[in-house]
CSV table of C-alpha atoms in Angstrom, one decimal:
chain,number,residue,atom,x,y,z
U,289,MET,CA,103.7,136.7,147.5
U,290,HIS,CA,103.9,133.9,150.2
U,291,HIS,CA,103.7,130.2,149.7
U,292,ARG,CA,102.7,127.8,152.5
U,293,ILE,CA,104.8,124.7,153.1
U,294,THR,CA,102.2,121.9,153.0
U,295,ALA,CA,104.5,118.9,153.5
U,296,ILE,CA,108.2,118.0,153.9
U,297,GLU,CA,108.8,114.4,153.0
U,298,PRO,CA,111.9,112.2,152.8
U,299,GLN,CA,112.8,111.2,149.2
U,300,GLN,CA,112.6,107.5,148.4
U,301,ARG,CA,115.7,107.4,146.2
U,302,ASP,CA,117.8,109.5,148.7
U,303,PRO,CA,116.8,109.4,152.3
U,304,GLU,CA,119.3,112.2,153.0
U,305,ARG,CA,117.1,114.6,151.0
U,306,VAL,CA,113.6,115.8,151.5
U,307,SER,CA,111.0,117.1,149.1
U,308,ILE,CA,109.4,120.5,149.9
U,309,PHE,CA,105.7,120.9,148.9
U,310,LEU,CA,104.3,124.4,148.6
U,311,ASP,CA,100.6,125.0,148.4
U,312,GLY,CA,99.9,121.3,147.9
U,313,ALA,CA,102.4,120.7,145.0
U,314,PHE,CA,106.1,119.6,144.9
U,315,ALA,CA,108.3,122.7,144.7
U,316,PHE,CA,111.9,121.6,145.1
U,317,GLY,CA,114.2,119.2,147.0
U,318,LEU,CA,116.7,120.0,149.7
U,319,PRO,CA,119.3,118.1,151.7
U,320,ALA,CA,117.6,117.0,155.0
U,321,ILE,CA,120.3,118.8,157.0
U,322,VAL,CA,119.7,122.1,155.2
U,323,ALA,CA,116.0,121.8,155.8
U,324,ALA,CA,116.7,121.2,159.5
U,325,GLN,CA,119.3,124.0,159.7
U,326,GLU,CA,116.8,126.4,158.1
U,327,GLY,CA,114.1,125.3,160.6
U,328,LEU,CA,111.6,124.5,157.9
U,329,ARG,CA,108.3,123.1,159.1
U,330,ALA,CA,104.9,122.3,157.5
U,331,GLY,CA,102.7,125.3,157.9
U,332,ASP,CA,105.4,127.8,157.5
U,333,TYR,CA,105.2,130.5,154.8
U,334,LEU,CA,108.0,131.3,152.4
U,335,THR,CA,108.5,134.4,150.2
U,336,GLU,CA,109.8,134.2,146.7
U,337,GLU,CA,113.2,135.4,147.9
U,338,GLN,CA,113.4,132.7,150.6
U,339,ILE,CA,112.5,130.1,148.0
U,340,GLU,CA,115.2,131.3,145.6
U,341,ARG,CA,117.7,131.2,148.5
U,342,LEU,CA,116.8,127.7,149.4
U,343,ARG,CA,117.1,126.6,145.8
U,344,ALA,CA,120.5,128.2,145.7
U,345,LEU,CA,121.6,126.3,148.9
U,346,ASP,CA,120.5,123.1,147.2
U,347,GLU,CA,122.6,123.9,144.2
U,348,GLN,CA,125.6,124.6,146.4
U,349,SER,CA,125.1,121.3,148.2
U,350,LYS,CA,125.1,119.5,144.9
U,351,ALA,CA,128.2,121.3,143.8
U,352,VAL,CA,130.0,120.5,147.1
U,353,ASN,CA,129.0,116.8,146.8
U,354,ALA,CA,130.3,116.7,143.2
U,355,ALA,CA,133.6,118.3,144.3
U,356,MET,CA,133.9,115.9,147.3
U,357,ASN,CA,133.4,112.9,144.9
U,358,LEU,CA,136.2,114.3,142.8
U,359,LEU,CA,138.5,114.9,145.8
U,360,ALA,CA,137.9,111.4,147.1
U,361,ARG,CA,139.9,110.0,144.1
U,362,ARG,CA,143.0,112.2,144.7
U,363,PRO,CA,143.8,115.7,145.9
U,364,ARG,CA,143.0,118.5,143.4
U,365,SER,CA,143.9,122.1,142.9
U,366,GLU,CA,141.4,124.8,143.3
U,367,ARG,CA,141.4,125.4,139.6
U,368,GLU,CA,140.8,121.8,138.8
U,369,VAL,CA,137.7,121.8,141.1
U,370,ARG,CA,136.4,125.0,139.6
U,371,ASP,CA,136.8,123.8,136.0
U,372,ARG,CA,135.1,120.5,136.8
U,373,LEU,CA,132.1,122.2,138.4
U,374,LYS,CA,131.8,124.6,135.5
U,375,ARG,CA,131.8,121.7,133.1
U,376,LYS,CA,129.0,120.1,135.1
U,377,GLY,CA,126.9,123.1,134.4
U,378,PHE,CA,126.9,124.8,137.8
U,379,PRO,CA,126.6,128.6,137.6
U,380,PRO,CA,129.5,130.9,138.6
U,381,GLU,CA,128.0,132.0,141.9
U,382,THR,CA,127.3,128.3,142.9
U,383,VAL,CA,130.9,127.4,142.1
U,384,GLU,CA,132.2,130.3,144.1
U,385,ALA,CA,130.1,129.3,147.1
U,386,ALA,CA,131.1,125.7,146.9
U,387,VAL,CA,134.8,126.5,146.6
U,388,ALA,CA,134.6,128.8,149.6
U,389,LYS,CA,133.0,126.1,151.7
U,390,LEU,CA,135.6,123.5,150.7
U,391,GLU,CA,138.4,125.9,151.5
U,392,GLY,CA,136.8,126.6,154.8
U,393,TRP,CA,136.8,122.9,155.5
U,394,ARG,CA,140.5,122.6,154.3
U,395,TYR,CA,139.5,120.2,151.6
U,396,LEU,CA,140.9,122.7,149.0
U,397,ASP,CA,144.5,123.9,149.7
U,398,ASP,CA,146.8,124.6,146.8
U,399,GLU,CA,149.9,124.4,149.1
U,400,ALA,CA,149.0,120.9,150.3
U,401,PHE,CA,148.1,119.9,146.8
U,402,ALA,CA,151.5,121.1,145.4
U,403,ARG,CA,153.3,119.1,148.1
U,404,TYR,CA,151.2,116.0,147.3
U,405,TRP,CA,151.9,116.4,143.6
U,406,VAL,CA,155.7,116.8,144.0
U,407,GLU,CA,156.0,114.0,146.5
U,408,ASN,CA,153.9,111.6,144.4
U,409,ARG,CA,155.9,112.3,141.3
U,410,GLU,CA,159.2,111.8,143.2
U,411,ALA,CA,158.0,108.4,144.5
U,412,ASN,CA,156.4,107.1,141.3
U,413,ARG,CA,157.5,109.0,138.2
U,414,PRO,CA,160.5,111.2,138.9
U,415,ARG,CA,161.0,114.3,136.8
U,416,GLY,CA,163.0,117.5,136.8
U,417,ARG,CA,162.1,120.8,138.4
U,418,ARG,CA,161.1,122.4,135.1
U,419,LEU,CA,158.4,119.8,134.3
U,420,LEU,CA,157.1,119.8,137.8
U,421,GLU,CA,156.7,123.6,137.6
U,422,GLN,CA,154.9,123.3,134.3
U,423,GLU,CA,152.5,120.6,135.6
U,424,LEU,CA,151.6,122.6,138.6
U,425,ARG,CA,151.1,125.8,136.6
U,426,LEU,CA,148.7,123.9,134.4
U,427,LYS,CA,146.9,122.9,137.6
U,428,GLY,CA,146.4,126.5,138.4
U,429,VAL,CA,148.9,126.7,141.3
U,430,ASP,CA,150.5,130.2,141.7
U,431,ARG,CA,154.3,130.5,140.9
U,432,GLU,CA,155.3,131.4,144.5
U,433,THR,CA,153.6,128.4,145.9
U,434,ILE,CA,155.2,126.2,143.3
U,435,ARG,CA,158.7,127.7,143.9
U,436,GLN,CA,158.4,127.3,147.7
U,437,THR,CA,157.1,123.8,147.5
U,438,ILE,CA,159.8,122.5,145.2
U,439,ASP,CA,162.5,124.3,147.2
U,440,ASP,CA,161.3,122.7,150.4
U,441,THR,CA,161.3,119.2,148.7
U,442,GLU,CA,165.0,119.5,148.0
U,443,LEU,CA,164.9,117.5,144.7
U,444,ASP,CA,167.9,115.5,144.0
U,445,GLU,CA,167.7,116.0,140.2
U,446,ALA,CA,171.2,114.6,139.5
U,447,SER,CA,170.4,111.3,141.2
U,448,THR,CA,167.0,110.8,139.7
U,449,ALA,CA,168.2,111.8,136.2
U,450,LEU,CA,171.0,109.4,136.4
U,451,GLN,CA,168.7,106.6,137.5
U,452,ILE,CA,166.2,107.3,134.7
U,453,GLY,CA,168.9,107.8,132.2
U,454,ARG,CA,170.6,104.5,133.0
U,455,THR,CA,167.3,102.6,132.6
U,456,LYS,CA,166.4,104.4,129.4
U,457,LEU,CA,169.9,103.8,127.9
U,458,ARG,CA,169.3,100.0,128.0
U,459,THR,CA,166.5,100.4,125.5
U,460,TYR,CA,168.7,101.9,122.9
U,461,GLY,CA,170.4,98.5,122.2
U,462,ASN,CA,173.2,98.7,119.6
U,463,LEU,CA,172.6,102.3,118.5
U,464,ASP,CA,175.7,104.4,117.6
U,465,PRO,CA,176.9,106.0,120.8
U,466,ALA,CA,176.5,109.5,119.3
U,467,VAL,CA,172.9,108.8,118.3
U,468,ALA,CA,172.1,107.2,121.7
U,469,ARG,CA,173.6,110.2,123.5
U,470,ARG,CA,171.4,112.7,121.5
U,471,ARG,CA,168.3,110.7,122.1
U,472,LEU,CA,168.9,110.2,125.8
U,473,GLY,CA,169.7,113.9,126.2
U,474,ALA,CA,166.5,114.9,124.5
U,475,PHE,CA,164.5,112.4,126.6
U,476,LEU,CA,165.9,113.8,129.9
U,477,VAL,CA,165.1,117.3,128.8
U,478,ARG,CA,161.5,116.3,128.1
U,479,ARG,CA,161.4,114.9,131.6
U,480,GLY,CA,162.1,118.4,132.9
U,481,TYR,CA,165.8,118.3,133.6
U,482,GLY,CA,168.0,121.3,132.7
U,483,TYR,CA,171.1,121.0,130.6
U,484,ASP,CA,173.2,121.7,133.7
U,485,VAL,CA,171.9,118.3,135.0
U,486,VAL,CA,171.7,116.4,131.7
U,487,ARG,CA,175.2,117.0,130.6
U,488,PRO,CA,177.0,115.5,133.6
U,489,VAL,CA,174.6,112.5,133.5
U,490,LEU,CA,175.3,111.9,129.9
U,491,ASP,CA,179.1,112.2,130.5
U,492,GLN,CA,178.9,109.7,133.4
U,493,LEU,CA,176.7,107.1,131.5
U,494,PHE,CA,178.6,107.1,128.3
U,495,GLY,CA,181.9,107.2,130.3
U,496,GLU,CA,180.7,104.0,132.0
U,497,GLN,CA,180.0,102.5,128.6
U,498,ASP,CA,183.5,103.4,127.4
U,499,ASP,CA,185.0,101.9,130.6
U,500,GLU,CA,183.0,98.7,130.0
U,501,ALA,CA,184.1,98.5,126.4
U,502,THR,CA,187.7,98.9,127.5
U,503,GLU,CA,187.4,96.2,130.1
U,504,ASP,CA,185.9,93.8,127.5
U,505,THR,CA,188.7,94.5,125.0
U,506,GLY,CA,191.3,93.9,127.7
U,507,THR,CA,189.7,90.7,128.8
U,508,ARG,CA,189.6,89.4,125.2
U,509,ALA,CA,193.3,90.4,124.7
U,510,VAL,CA,194.4,88.4,127.8
U,511,ARG,CA,192.4,85.3,126.6
U,512,ASP,CA,194.0,85.6,123.1
């Protein structure tokens, strides 16, 4: 069965979209650029299959726009975009088509996303390799990409763990040193640092405390 395009009119609420009228009645909307690319004109006839394909293109366009709005806030992994589009109710075939288009445009690139994630964490909220790996796995990045990205970044875990630990230690006030050491160690492990990094940091920080205490005792003795 064929349906005649009786009108193609710009939509008032969105001038970048057009309304397609078939046989004198509104049938569906399309991005104006899609209508132009498809060469649609009033007077043309469309089959049911052509109509379904055009509606699918419209859904893909909506999915791409939704993904672009998401990516405008910050880079996202492919899985994040897929999950968000599914939650918005787009069918699997539409999600696949939208993701393929975004990948073709280089808006979706898990390697670039992993680099962004690691560099952003290092600059703003440093954490150890283990936590970075966990975060990126939850974002859907594959293990090899994660490993290569973190290796290329050359994390200085000892330095960042020491910096974080020294700041955190100030919040423990007058806690018994043994209690403070246990708490600080647990805190650094939760931030993704391995025991091979945490132990030397604790030794250095609490060694510094012991040195300060010794200096204070010596100063008081001289004064007395």
